[in-house]
RNA sequence: GGUUCGGUGGCCGAGUGGCUAGGCAGAGGUCUGCAAAACCUUUUACAGCGGUUCGAAUCCGCUCCGAACCUCCA
């Protein structure tokens, strides 16, 4: 089997993955700011990194997956009124800040569960790590790379850039940065426009505030991730993930802070997922084109033709490589929904097939080879920078084979027993364990099952005496209730819920 | 304006030099009392113009178009 290769945003190339500690992987992913409801755009990184987490685990690594909750609000707009995003909204909604934080954290967790994302190993909050952040800032000041002004602390980017590669991750050069950084009011405190805040003095009306050596205030945006990743993963860890939009300034600043504080580059492999776009535009608050996850699941949004289930969205996202933009449209979502249904039904068929007459030797060596190749290739695809799109394409190529065996167009003995075993094992491994898809069929209650079976029996009797009016009526009315009957080749009848 | 990344058939999307991606939709067929499903076959591509090469969607140049970042953002 080939080695796992990961596209490292820092070096802009695919690199063979080698963990720092053999057998173990430390992975940090920037989590949500819980000042509002999660939207479709948030689904992308957490599903992407969930699959990465699952795959690394499958490869045998013991993974510590840390994903933070940003509950200490950043500046609404740096330089202007240093308002805390979370505390501002809390006033509007007449809620305690932490009440708001809890509400949206709960909602976020609920959405992640809907997507079948495995919960991270550690989910630290920014407010729970103020002490660590203050300690880190102190160290940076001691190192001479930060300065205090009026109760605020700023990172000295110019000084850092003189001896370090500030801008490498985001592909920026220092001179341009100085010129192109937008001129904002009240920036006088900073020595340089490119400097960023580590700690911000809190105005009296600012609700979220903590005592620090520099006065009462709150932490800057970037320091929380550095403090928490250092605490739980060490000064240097394997993987740091997040959306591409976080590359600058967030991740660039994280690198600078951690490097000064810990005297080592914090991250070995930077992984960035691309954005979900809507009409070619990134989904985001500033564009006013946000579809919240609750709206996706309910269909209750002007842009949505219908509701889309969490698994449809998961599948939709995994059909694209994580570094490509993914364009939202009803047409694309509906296509994903149908495709997933077909794939999932074939998967269930495969698990139920009990191939008879298969032996060690395949009846159709060519087909047997083809199946094996398509299955084993999936490992190669995942190893090539987590190419879930190609994995799914191979699975779809195998669907007609499953269905043909079911319909007896192809004898089960065409494939050898070992190939059948591999087939079943890989479909389960990839669909459920690695891609994290699951059945969305409602939990059937035994009574409903019994009633449907009864109707199927009555219909069968009606058909036997060619009373098609009755048999069609049963099929038609069940369909209106969302229960689809299928007459199988062998005369049996199966049903699915629409 | 600067930096970076893209433009693939009706729609979504793989694909970094030669080998059918795949899904959805469309067309024809098989099966079926009919239907659905399934299976088989099948139409429509690589923004434009040059160049490199035996050979380019894939490399290089130019042009046009779009996006992300430079401000909170997944």
Coordinates of C-alpha atoms (C1' of nucleotides) in Angstrom, one line a residue:
Chain A
X1 CA 0.0 0.0 0.0
X2 CA 1.2 3.5 -0.8
X3 CA 2.0 6.1 1.8
X4 CA -0.3 8.8 2.9
X5 CA 0.4 12.1 1.1
X6 CA -1.1 15.4 2.3
X7 CA -1.1 18.7 0.6
X8 CA 0.6 21.1 2.9
X9 CA -0.6 24.6 2.5
X10 CA 2.6 25.8 4.1
X11 CA 4.9 24.4 1.4
X12 CA 2.2 24.3 -1.3
X13 CA 2.9 20.7 -2.2
X14 CA 1.9 17.2 -1.4
X15 CA 4.2 15.6 1.2
X16 CA 4.4 12.2 2.6
X17 CA 2.9 12.2 6.1
X18 CA 5.2 11.3 8.9
X19 CA 4.0 12.0 12.4
X20 CA 6.3 13.4 15.0
X21 CA 5.6 10.6 17.4
X22 CA 5.3 7.3 15.6
X23 CA 1.8 5.9 15.9
X24 CA 0.4 9.1 17.2
X25 CA -1.1 12.2 15.5
X26 CA -1.9 15.5 17.0
X27 CA -4.5 17.4 15.1
X28 CA -5.9 20.9 15.8
X29 CA -8.9 22.3 13.9
X30 CA -10.2 25.8 14.3
X31 CA -13.7 25.5 15.7
X32 CA -16.7 27.8 15.5
X33 CA -17.3 31.1 17.0
X34 CA -20.5 30.5 18.9
X35 CA -22.0 33.9 18.5
X36 CA -24.6 32.7 16.0
X37 CA -26.1 29.6 14.4
X38 CA -23.9 27.4 12.2
X39 CA -24.6 27.6 8.5
X40 CA -23.9 25.4 5.5
X41 CA -20.4 26.8 5.2
X42 CA -19.5 25.5 8.6
X43 CA -20.5 22.0 7.5
X44 CA -17.5 21.7 5.1
X45 CA -14.5 21.9 7.4
X46 CA -15.9 19.8 10.2
X47 CA -17.0 17.1 7.8
X48 CA -13.7 17.2 6.0
X49 CA -11.7 16.9 9.1
X50 CA -14.0 14.3 10.5
X51 CA -13.1 12.2 7.5
X52 CA -9.4 12.9 7.9
X53 CA -9.7 12.0 11.6
X54 CA -11.5 8.8 10.7
X55 CA -9.0 7.9 8.0
X56 CA -6.0 8.5 10.2
X57 CA -7.6 6.3 12.9
X58 CA -8.3 3.7 10.3
X59 CA -4.6 3.7 9.3
X60 CA -3.9 2.8 12.9
X61 CA -2.8 6.1 14.4
X62 CA -3.9 7.1 17.8
X63 CA -5.2 10.6 17.0
X64 CA -5.7 13.4 19.5
X65 CA -8.2 15.7 17.8
X66 CA -8.5 19.1 19.4
X67 CA -11.2 21.5 18.2
X68 CA -11.8 24.7 20.1
X69 CA -15.0 26.6 20.8
X70 CA -14.4 30.4 20.4
X71 CA -16.7 31.8 23.0
X72 CA -14.7 34.9 23.9
X73 CA -15.6 37.0 20.9
X74 CA -13.2 38.9 18.8
X75 CA -13.3 42.5 18.0
X76 CA -16.2 43.5 15.9
X77 CA -13.9 45.7 13.9
X78 CA -10.5 46.1 15.1
X79 CA -9.5 49.7 15.9
X80 CA -13.1 50.9 16.2
X81 CA -15.0 50.4 19.4
X82 CA -13.4 47.5 20.9
X83 CA -16.6 45.7 21.2
X84 CA -16.9 42.0 21.9
X85 CA -18.9 40.3 19.3
X86 CA -20.6 38.0 21.8
X87 CA -21.3 40.5 24.5
X88 CA -22.8 42.9 21.9
X89 CA -25.3 40.4 20.7
X90 CA -26.1 39.3 24.2
X91 CA -27.3 42.8 25.1
X92 CA -29.5 42.8 22.0
X93 CA -31.0 39.5 23.0
X94 CA -31.1 40.3 26.6
X95 CA -29.1 37.2 27.5
X96 CA -26.1 36.6 29.6
X97 CA -23.1 36.2 27.3
X98 CA -22.5 32.7 28.6
X99 CA -26.2 31.8 28.1
X100 CA -25.8 32.8 24.4
X101 CA -22.6 30.9 24.1
X102 CA -24.2 27.8 25.6
X103 CA -27.2 28.1 23.3
X104 CA -25.2 28.2 20.1
X105 CA -22.7 25.6 21.4
X106 CA -25.6 23.2 22.0
X107 CA -26.9 24.0 18.5
X108 CA -23.5 23.4 17.0
X109 CA -23.1 20.1 18.7
X110 CA -26.5 19.0 17.6
X111 CA -25.7 19.8 14.0
X112 CA -22.4 18.0 14.2
X113 CA -24.2 14.9 15.6
X114 CA -26.7 15.1 12.7
X115 CA -23.7 14.9 10.3
X116 CA -22.4 11.9 12.1
X117 CA -19.2 13.7 12.9
X118 CA -17.2 12.1 15.7
X119 CA -16.7 14.4 18.6
X120 CA -13.1 15.7 19.0
X121 CA -10.9 14.2 21.7
X122 CA -10.7 17.6 23.4
X123 CA -13.0 20.6 22.8
X124 CA -11.5 23.5 24.8
X125 CA -13.1 26.9 25.1
X126 CA -11.4 30.2 24.9
X127 CA -12.9 31.5 28.1
X128 CA -11.7 28.4 29.9
X129 CA -8.1 29.2 28.9
X130 CA -7.6 32.8 29.7
X131 CA -4.8 32.0 32.1
X132 CA -2.9 30.1 29.5
X133 CA -3.3 32.9 27.0
X134 CA -2.1 35.5 29.5
X135 CA 1.0 33.3 30.3
X136 CA 1.7 33.0 26.6
X137 CA 1.4 36.8 26.1
X138 CA 3.8 37.3 29.0
X139 CA 6.3 35.1 27.4
X140 CA 6.1 36.9 24.1
X141 CA 6.7 40.2 25.8
X142 CA 9.7 38.7 27.6
X143 CA 11.1 37.6 24.3
X144 CA 10.8 41.2 23.1
X145 CA 8.2 40.6 20.4
X146 CA 5.3 42.4 21.9
X147 CA 4.7 45.7 23.5
X148 CA 2.1 47.2 25.9
X149 CA 0.2 50.4 25.2
X150 CA -2.7 51.7 27.3
X151 CA -3.6 48.3 28.8
X152 CA -3.4 46.5 25.4
X153 CA -0.7 44.3 24.1
X154 CA 0.4 44.1 20.4
X155 CA 2.6 41.7 18.6
X156 CA 5.5 43.4 16.8
X157 CA 5.1 42.0 13.3
X158 CA 7.9 44.1 11.8
X159 CA 10.4 42.8 14.3
X160 CA 9.3 39.3 13.8
X161 CA 9.4 39.5 10.1
X162 CA 13.0 40.7 10.2
X163 CA 14.2 37.3 11.3
X164 CA 11.2 35.1 10.4
X165 CA 9.1 34.2 7.5
X166 CA 6.0 36.2 8.2
X167 CA 3.6 35.7 5.3
X168 CA 4.9 32.4 4.1
X169 CA 1.7 30.5 4.8
X170 CA -0.6 33.0 3.2
X171 CA 1.8 34.0 0.4
X172 CA 2.2 37.6 1.5
X173 CA 5.3 39.8 1.6
X174 CA 5.9 42.1 4.4
X175 CA 6.3 45.3 2.4
X176 CA 3.0 44.8 0.7
X177 CA 1.4 44.0 3.9
X178 CA 2.4 47.3 5.3
X179 CA 1.0 49.2 2.4
X180 CA -2.2 47.3 1.8
X181 CA -3.4 46.9 5.3
X182 CA -6.6 48.9 5.5
X183 CA -6.3 52.2 7.3
X184 CA -8.6 52.1 10.3
X185 CA -9.4 54.7 12.9
X186 CA -7.8 54.6 16.3
X187 CA -4.8 52.6 15.2
X188 CA -2.5 55.0 16.9
X189 CA -1.7 52.5 19.6
X190 CA 0.0 50.2 17.2
X191 CA 3.6 50.9 16.2
X192 CA 2.8 49.4 12.8
X193 CA -0.3 48.7 10.8
X194 CA 0.6 45.1 10.5
X195 CA 0.8 44.5 14.2
X196 CA -2.0 42.5 15.7
X197 CA -3.5 42.5 19.2
X198 CA -2.7 39.9 21.8
X199 CA -4.7 41.5 24.5
X200 CA -7.1 44.3 24.3
X201 CA -8.0 46.8 27.0
X202 CA -11.8 46.5 27.8
X203 CA -14.0 49.5 27.7
X204 CA -16.3 49.8 30.8
X205 CA -19.4 48.6 28.8
X206 CA -17.5 45.5 27.6
X207 CA -19.1 42.6 29.5
X208 CA -16.7 39.8 28.9
X209 CA -13.5 40.9 30.7
X210 CA -10.7 39.5 32.7
X211 CA -8.0 40.8 35.0
X212 CA -4.5 40.7 33.5
X213 CA -1.1 42.1 34.2
X214 CA -2.0 44.9 31.8
X215 CA -5.3 45.7 33.3
X216 CA -8.9 44.5 32.7
X217 CA -9.4 43.3 29.2
X218 CA -9.9 40.3 26.9
X219 CA -7.7 38.2 24.6
X220 CA -7.0 39.0 21.0
X221 CA -8.4 36.8 18.3
X222 CA -5.4 34.6 17.4
X223 CA -3.9 33.8 20.8
X224 CA -6.5 31.3 21.9
X225 CA -5.7 28.8 19.3
X226 CA -1.9 29.0 20.0
X227 CA -2.5 28.7 23.7
X228 CA -4.8 25.7 23.5
X229 CA -2.9 23.9 20.8
X230 CA 0.3 24.2 22.7
X231 CA -1.3 23.1 25.9
X232 CA -2.9 19.9 24.5
X233 CA -0.7 19.0 21.6
X234 CA 2.7 20.5 22.6
X235 CA 4.9 23.1 21.1
X236 CA 5.0 21.3 17.8
X237 CA 2.2 19.1 16.5
X238 CA 1.3 17.3 13.3
X239 CA -1.7 18.7 11.6
X240 CA -3.5 22.1 11.9
X241 CA -6.7 22.5 9.9
X242 CA -9.3 25.1 9.1
X243 CA -10.9 27.0 6.3
X244 CA -8.9 28.7 3.7
X245 CA -10.3 32.0 4.8
X246 CA -8.4 31.6 8.1
X247 CA -5.0 31.4 6.5
X248 CA -4.5 35.1 6.9
X249 CA -4.3 36.7 9.3
X250 CA -5.4 34.0 11.8
X251 CA -3.1 31.1 11.0
X252 CA -0.2 33.3 10.0
X253 CA -0.4 35.0 13.3
X254 CA -0.6 31.7 15.2
X255 CA 2.6 30.7 13.6
X256 CA 4.3 33.9 14.7
X257 CA 3.1 33.8 18.2
X258 CA 3.9 30.2 18.8
X259 CA 7.2 30.4 17.1
X260 CA 8.3 33.2 19.4
X261 CA 6.9 31.6 22.5
X262 CA 8.0 28.0 21.9
X263 CA 11.1 28.5 19.8
X264 CA 9.8 26.1 17.2
X265 CA 7.4 26.1 14.2
X266 CA 4.1 24.9 15.7
X267 CA 2.7 22.9 12.8
X268 CA 4.1 20.2 10.5
X269 CA 1.2 20.0 8.0
X270 CA -1.3 22.8 7.4
X271 CA -4.5 21.6 5.8
X272 CA -7.0 24.1 4.5
X273 CA -10.4 23.3 3.1
X274 CA -12.0 25.5 0.4
X275 CA -15.2 27.4 0.6
X276 CA -18.8 26.6 -0.2
X277 CA -20.1 29.1 -2.7
X278 CA -23.6 30.1 -3.5
X279 CA -24.0 31.6 -7.0
X280 CA -20.3 31.7 -7.2
X281 CA -19.9 33.7 -4.0
X282 CA -18.6 32.5 -0.7
X283 CA -21.3 31.9 1.9
X284 CA -20.9 34.4 4.6
X285 CA -22.6 37.0 6.8
X286 CA -21.1 39.9 4.8
X287 CA -22.6 38.6 1.6
X288 CA -26.0 38.0 3.1
X289 CA -26.3 34.7 1.5
X290 CA -26.2 32.4 4.5
X291 CA -28.3 29.3 4.8
X292 CA -28.3 28.0 8.3
X293 CA -28.0 24.3 8.9
X294 CA -31.4 24.2 10.6
X295 CA -32.8 25.7 7.4
X296 CA -31.0 23.2 5.3
X297 CA -32.6 20.3 7.3
X298 CA -36.1 21.8 7.2
X299 CA -36.0 23.4 3.8
X300 CA -37.3 26.6 5.3
X301 CA -35.4 29.1 3.3
X302 CA -36.2 31.1 0.1
X303 CA -33.3 29.6 -1.7
X304 CA -34.2 26.0 -1.0
X305 CA -36.6 24.0 -3.1
X306 CA -36.9 21.4 -0.4
X307 CA -35.3 20.1 2.8
X308 CA -32.0 18.3 2.5
X309 CA -31.0 15.7 5.0
X310 CA -27.7 15.8 6.9
X311 CA -26.4 12.7 5.0
X312 CA -27.3 14.3 1.7
X313 CA -25.2 17.3 2.6
X314 CA -22.3 15.1 3.9
X315 CA -22.3 13.1 0.6
X316 CA -22.6 16.3 -1.4
X317 CA -19.5 17.7 0.3
X318 CA -17.5 14.4 0.0
X319 CA -18.2 14.2 -3.8
X320 CA -15.8 17.1 -4.2
X321 CA -12.2 17.2 -3.3
X322 CA -11.8 19.3 -0.1
X323 CA -9.5 21.8 -1.7
X324 CA -11.9 22.7 -4.5
X325 CA -14.7 25.2 -4.1
X326 CA -18.1 23.6 -4.0
X327 CA -21.0 25.4 -5.5
X328 CA -24.4 25.2 -3.8
X329 CA -27.5 24.7 -5.9
X330 CA -30.7 22.9 -5.5
X331 CA -30.0 20.9 -8.7
X332 CA -26.7 19.7 -7.3
X333 CA -28.1 18.8 -3.9
X334 CA -31.0 16.9 -5.5
X335 CA -28.5 15.0 -7.7
X336 CA -26.5 14.2 -4.5
X337 CA -29.6 13.0 -2.8
X338 CA -30.5 10.6 -5.6
X339 CA -27.0 9.4 -6.0
X340 CA -26.6 8.7 -2.3
X341 CA -29.9 6.7 -2.3
X342 CA -28.8 4.5 -5.1
X343 CA -25.4 3.9 -3.6
X344 CA -26.8 3.2 -0.2
X345 CA -29.4 0.8 -1.5
X346 CA -26.7 -1.1 -3.4
X347 CA -24.7 -1.2 -0.2
X348 CA -27.6 -2.7 1.8
X349 CA -28.2 -5.2 -1.0
X350 CA -24.5 -6.2 -0.9
X351 CA -24.6 -6.8 2.8
X352 CA -27.7 -9.1 2.4
X353 CA -26.5 -11.0 -0.7
X354 CA -25.5 -14.5 0.2
X355 CA -23.6 -15.6 -2.8
X356 CA -24.0 -19.2 -3.4
X357 CA -21.7 -21.5 -5.3
X358 CA -18.7 -19.2 -4.9
X359 CA -15.4 -20.7 -4.3
X360 CA -11.8 -19.8 -4.2
X361 CA -11.8 -19.5 -8.0
X362 CA -13.8 -16.8 -9.7
X363 CA -16.2 -17.8 -12.5
X364 CA -15.3 -14.6 -14.3
X365 CA -11.6 -13.8 -13.6
X366 CA -11.8 -10.6 -15.5
X367 CA -14.7 -9.3 -13.5
X368 CA -13.1 -10.5 -10.3
X369 CA -10.0 -8.6 -11.1
X370 CA -11.9 -5.5 -12.0
X371 CA -13.8 -5.6 -8.7
X372 CA -10.7 -6.1 -6.7
X373 CA -8.9 -3.3 -8.5
X374 CA -11.8 -0.8 -7.9
X375 CA -11.9 -1.7 -4.2
X376 CA -8.2 -1.5 -3.5
X377 CA -7.8 1.7 -5.5
X378 CA -9.9 3.4 -2.9
X379 CA -6.9 3.1 -0.5
X380 CA -4.7 4.8 -3.1
X381 CA -7.2 7.6 -3.5
X382 CA -7.5 8.3 0.2
X383 CA -3.7 8.2 0.5
X384 CA -3.5 10.8 -2.3
X385 CA -4.6 13.8 -0.2
X386 CA -7.9 12.3 0.9
X387 CA -9.6 12.1 -2.5
X388 CA -13.0 11.1 -1.4
X389 CA -14.5 12.1 -4.8
X390 CA -12.6 9.3 -6.5
X391 CA -13.4 6.8 -3.8
X392 CA -17.1 7.5 -4.4
X393 CA -16.7 7.3 -8.1
X394 CA -15.2 3.8 -7.8
X395 CA -18.1 2.8 -5.5
X396 CA -20.6 3.9 -8.1
X397 CA -18.8 1.8 -10.7
X398 CA -19.4 -1.2 -8.5
X399 CA -23.1 -0.5 -8.0
X400 CA -24.2 -2.1 -11.3
X401 CA -22.3 -5.2 -10.4
X402 CA -24.1 -5.6 -7.1
X403 CA -27.5 -5.0 -8.7
X404 CA -26.7 -7.3 -11.5
X405 CA -25.9 -10.1 -9.1
X406 CA -29.1 -9.4 -7.2
X407 CA -31.1 -9.5 -10.4
X408 CA -29.2 -12.6 -11.5
X409 CA -27.8 -11.1 -14.6
X410 CA -24.5 -12.0 -13.3
X411 CA -24.0 -15.2 -11.3
X412 CA -22.7 -14.8 -7.8
X413 CA -20.0 -17.3 -8.6
X414 CA -18.5 -14.9 -11.1
X415 CA -16.6 -13.5 -8.1
X416 CA -14.5 -15.7 -5.8
X417 CA -15.4 -15.9 -2.2
X418 CA -12.4 -13.9 -1.1
X419 CA -13.4 -11.1 -3.5
X420 CA -16.9 -11.1 -2.1
X421 CA -15.5 -10.8 1.4
X422 CA -13.3 -7.9 0.4
X423 CA -16.2 -6.3 -1.4
X424 CA -18.4 -6.4 1.7
X425 CA -15.6 -5.4 4.0
X426 CA -14.5 -2.4 1.9
X427 CA -18.0 -1.1 1.3
X428 CA -18.6 -1.1 5.0
X429 CA -15.2 0.3 5.8
X430 CA -15.4 3.2 3.4
X431 CA -19.1 4.1 3.5
X432 CA -19.6 3.8 7.2
X433 CA -16.3 4.0 9.0
X434 CA -14.2 6.4 6.8
X435 CA -16.7 8.5 5.0
X436 CA -19.0 8.4 8.0
X437 CA -22.2 7.9 6.1
X438 CA -25.1 6.2 7.8
X439 CA -28.6 5.1 7.1
X440 CA -31.3 7.7 7.5
X441 CA -34.2 5.3 7.4
X442 CA -36.5 6.1 10.3
X443 CA -36.4 3.7 13.1
X444 CA -39.2 1.3 12.1
X445 CA -41.5 0.2 14.7
X446 CA -42.4 -3.4 14.4
X447 CA -46.1 -2.6 14.1
X448 CA -45.6 -0.6 11.0
X449 CA -43.5 -3.3 9.5
X450 CA -46.3 -5.8 10.2
X451 CA -49.0 -3.6 8.7
X452 CA -46.9 -3.0 5.5
X453 CA -46.3 -6.8 5.2
X454 CA -50.0 -7.4 5.6
X455 CA -50.8 -5.0 2.8
X456 CA -48.1 -6.5 0.6
X457 CA -49.7 -9.9 1.2
X458 CA -53.2 -8.6 0.3
X459 CA -51.7 -7.0 -2.8
X460 CA -50.0 -10.2 -3.8
X461 CA -53.3 -12.1 -3.6
X462 CA -55.1 -9.4 -5.6
X463 CA -52.4 -9.7 -8.2
X464 CA -52.7 -13.4 -8.3
X465 CA -56.3 -13.1 -9.3
X466 CA -55.4 -10.3 -11.7
X467 CA -57.3 -7.7 -9.6
X468 CA -55.0 -4.9 -10.6
X469 CA -57.3 -2.2 -9.5
X470 CA -56.9 -3.4 -5.9
X471 CA -53.1 -4.0 -6.2
X472 CA -52.5 -0.7 -7.8
X473 CA -54.6 1.1 -5.2
X474 CA -52.5 -0.4 -2.4
X475 CA -49.3 0.6 -4.1
X476 CA -50.6 4.0 -5.0
X477 CA -51.8 4.9 -1.5
X478 CA -48.7 3.6 0.2
X479 CA -46.7 5.7 -2.1
X480 CA -48.7 8.8 -1.1
X481 CA -47.7 8.0 2.4
X482 CA -44.1 7.8 1.4
X483 CA -43.7 4.1 1.3
X484 CA -42.4 2.8 -2.1
X485 CA -43.1 -0.8 -3.1
X486 CA -40.8 -2.6 -5.5
X487 CA -41.6 -5.8 -7.2
X488 CA -38.4 -7.7 -7.3
X489 CA -37.4 -10.1 -10.1
X490 CA -37.9 -13.2 -7.9
X491 CA -41.5 -12.2 -7.1
X492 CA -40.8 -10.9 -3.7
X493 CA -41.7 -7.3 -2.7
X494 CA -39.5 -4.9 -0.9
X495 CA -40.2 -1.4 0.3
X496 CA -38.4 1.8 1.1
X497 CA -39.4 5.0 2.8
X498 CA -39.2 8.0 0.4
Chain B
rG1 C1' -4.7 48.1 -6.4
rG2 C1' -1.7 43.7 -4.3
rU3 C1' -1.4 38.3 -3.4
rU4 C1' -3.3 33.5 -4.4
rC5 C1' -6.4 30.1 -6.8
rG6 C1' -9.7 28.8 -10.6
rG7 C1' -12.4 28.6 -15.6
rU8 C1' -14.2 20.8 -17.8
rG9 C1' -20.3 18.5 -21.6
rG10 C1' -27.7 20.6 -19.7
rC11 C1' -26.2 20.8 -14.0
rC12 C1' -22.5 19.2 -10.2
rG13 C1' -17.9 17.7 -10.3
rA14 C1' -12.8 14.0 -10.8
rG15 C1' -8.6 14.4 -13.6
rU16 C1' -1.2 17.7 -13.6
rG17 C1' 1.4 14.7 -20.8
rG18 C1' -0.9 9.4 -24.0
rC19 C1' -5.4 5.0 -21.0
rU20 C1' -14.2 5.5 -20.6
rA21 C1' -13.8 9.4 -14.1
rG22 C1' -18.3 9.5 -11.4
rG23 C1' -23.2 11.5 -10.0
rC24 C1' -27.8 13.8 -11.8
rA25 C1' -30.6 15.0 -16.1
rG26 C1' -31.6 13.5 -21.6
rA27 C1' -32.3 9.4 -25.6
rG28 C1' -33.0 4.2 -27.1
rG29 C1' -33.6 -0.8 -25.3
rU30 C1' -34.4 -5.2 -21.7
rC31 C1' -37.5 -6.8 -17.6
rU32 C1' -42.7 -6.0 -15.8
rG33 C1' -50.1 -6.9 -16.1
rC34 C1' -48.8 -1.7 -15.5
rA35 C1' -45.5 1.3 -12.7
rA36 C1' -41.2 2.1 -9.9
rA37 C1' -36.5 0.2 -9.4
rA38 C1' -32.7 -2.3 -11.7
rC39 C1' -29.7 -3.6 -16.0
rC40 C1' -27.6 -2.7 -21.1
rU41 C1' -26.5 1.0 -24.9
rU42 C1' -25.9 6.1 -26.0
rU43 C1' -25.6 12.0 -27.2
rU44 C1' -23.3 16.7 -25.4
rA45 C1' -16.4 18.8 -22.7
rC46 C1' -12.1 20.6 -21.5
rA47 C1' -12.8 29.9 -21.7
rG48 C1' -10.0 32.1 -26.2
rC49 C1' -5.4 32.7 -29.0
rG50 C1' -0.4 31.3 -29.6
rG51 C1' 3.8 28.0 -28.2
rU52 C1' 6.6 23.4 -26.3
rU53 C1' 6.0 18.0 -27.6
rC54 C1' 5.5 12.3 -31.6
rG55 C1' 1.2 13.5 -28.4
rA56 C1' -2.0 18.6 -23.9
rA57 C1' -7.9 19.5 -20.4
rU58 C1' -3.1 18.5 -18.2
rC59 C1' 3.4 22.3 -19.4
rC60 C1' 4.7 27.7 -21.0
rG61 C1' 3.0 32.8 -22.6
rC62 C1' -0.8 36.3 -23.6
rU63 C1' -6.1 37.7 -23.5
rC64 C1' -10.9 37.4 -21.4
rC65 C1' -14.0 35.9 -17.1
rG66 C1' -14.6 34.5 -12.0
rA67 C1' -13.5 33.7 -6.8
rA68 C1' -10.8 33.9 -2.1
rC69 C1' -7.6 36.8 1.0
rC70 C1' -5.7 41.8 2.2
rU71 C1' -11.6 43.6 7.6
rC72 C1' -15.2 39.3 11.5
rC73 C1' -15.6 34.9 8.6
rA74 C1' -15.3 27.6 7.9

